[in-house]
């Protein structure tokens, strides 16, 4: 909701001086939500049709004939004519943004849906400026993606066991490694797998040595073998936060905590490993 | 103390050309030969017999760190899979051919004898991210240029009718943007053209009024070069001109240079801006005209932007140009709109010798390097990773030093290329002195880095020692030693010690705050608070402020 007021709908822009009145907001969702109530237009679609919808939209944008679809048919539960109206609206705007949520990747088609949306946005640029912003879930997921990418070349699912980075989502992603029981010890930082991972993955974690760096009690700390309390980032320790549109911001320390930061803990663990393995300290 | 003995020293800034000369180093600096009797400390010796000794390389234009580079890494895992480097006891692992990860970027540059690099294009809003990456880029001193050529506040200030007030306000704004971002120089990319594209309008010429304030690119450039001089910034305005890559853009490039005659100016990746147009709309070489103009105008410097055949990842703030490249090639594309400041686009690409356009582009870069007579005016770059990866520098050095090799390569290109170029007629071969100029002494001078690019007393002890070889590509691919601040970091082409370099930036004089009307615009239209904008000291842990004098 803060997104609507601060950025996407109500904010008064340099070239949208009237704020909300100067914008058209269309919400596409499988059920009414707080966001859809604020929209100029709400297209309630049947679940699992994201790929079909995006494909038909792309065809309409390109002006391709749709011989299989009579004009009075529906796509994703919404009349074709409505989709045509939407495309006219998109082509007529000065500046459009598609904001999409995680639901798109969780319905049938998964990453293919995303590909369609991204292609659609790209193709819209032949007519006007159009952008896409993924609405990510947890705080600073992007920060982790950014740092892993500049350090290893890959955003997640990176395996360093051979001494160099390898990347393969589905093989090296956390969930898959745990479900295949390939992991024999876990160091968990800034997340709560007990709350977020499927039961079978959590079951495996419970059977192996698990170390957690965590400021609060959560669903993982209760059964972890070692819990190292750390100062909460952005409250007890300063750091960098990557907003979901890739703007890096410094979060400041607001209060003293009797605990070290994640960074200090990991650094001292690394130093001890380095002592054992005789690595140069400067390369840490 | 450390003493490099028996080497042939190439230090063109100090008029030293291949003389057998010892180099003395203490506390990270080059020192004078100690008088006799020597104090009792026995110096460490590096025997450089059979080698040339040069200052460490200075990279004047490369896209090596920051949001667009990282987006490209994320977007192109195929650039990384087959190009991985295992960790060693001194260096961390990494991946990447044209867009290497940060640790690897530092290692690859230092393994070529480079010790100082500049990232070429940074929006002030995203500067914090760039500093974070630079802090993870080891072995190098590094800085970056701050993008201003499509900045909303810059255009608003230039819309001010009163010329005196305008100048003052612009000076304060430029100083404030540089200080806030901890940048080194003013970068302008396709002035006005990026903003125009955001309005879905066409490309701009020097006199096209640019929305929303109607300021023309000519006005922007004239006022910005003035301000850069008034602020005594060490580097000149660093310009990526309008119409990059377009057939016939030589007109725009020449007109831009004429407009700015008499000012210090650096024109980047000149190869992309030296095209004539053929009847069928293709490109032809206008390198001779550009070189002729530069030969008459010693106030200008440029870098080559030499094409390297093979895969590249194009990335630039010039978002309209990237969109066209995407349409032209059908290759994948990323585009970003950086709020009130600029845009950016990314498109991976492969340059092929059999492709006529690519073959002409390759020839034009070399023509420029060979036809510009004064090596202090043109520097070796590949606009990494746009025209090629920086790791191809040794190959380009061989092309410049060995005319037979160059002709052999030319013969392998699309045979029609010679119709549109004059490279086949050029016999010039670079000397080692000239190579030392275009790769270190010249860029250091253009950046006014008084402690870099030379081996005089007081210089930073950044030194590259290459074993003399007939094959210059082999020679420059594998230095025997590289020293950073007097420490040996590379031996026989391998990193043997990891050190961290410094961040280089400027702190020009001028108002410390934005004027109230711009601060008000900032508060209303930026997505972050003004108080969160300036890059905090924590992001430049090891820093060196280069004076504005
Ligand atoms: Zn560039």
mmCIF file of C-alpha atoms and ligand atoms in Angstrom, chain B residues 61 63 120 187 268-269 315 383 386, ligand 1:
data_model
loop_
_atom_site.group_PDB
_atom_site.id
_atom_site.type_symbol
_atom_site.label_atom_id
_atom_site.label_comp_id
_atom_site.label_asym_id
_atom_site.label_seq_id
_atom_site.Cartn_x
_atom_site.Cartn_y
_atom_site.Cartn_z
ATOM 1 C CA UNK B 61 37.642 4.321 -20.172
ATOM 2 C CA UNK B 63 32.858 -0.278 -17.877
ATOM 3 C CA UNK B 120 33.374 5.397 -17.460
ATOM 4 C CA UNK B 187 30.847 12.404 -18.166
ATOM 5 C CA UNK B 268 35.706 8.717 -25.976
ATOM 6 C CA UNK B 269 35.566 5.593 -28.188
ATOM 7 C CA UNK B 315 26.483 -1.363 -22.295
ATOM 8 C CA UNK B 383 35.486 0.756 -24.440
ATOM 9 C CA UNK B 386 31.530 -2.651 -25.688
HETATM 10 ZN ZN1 LIG C 1 31.995 3.612 -22.797
#
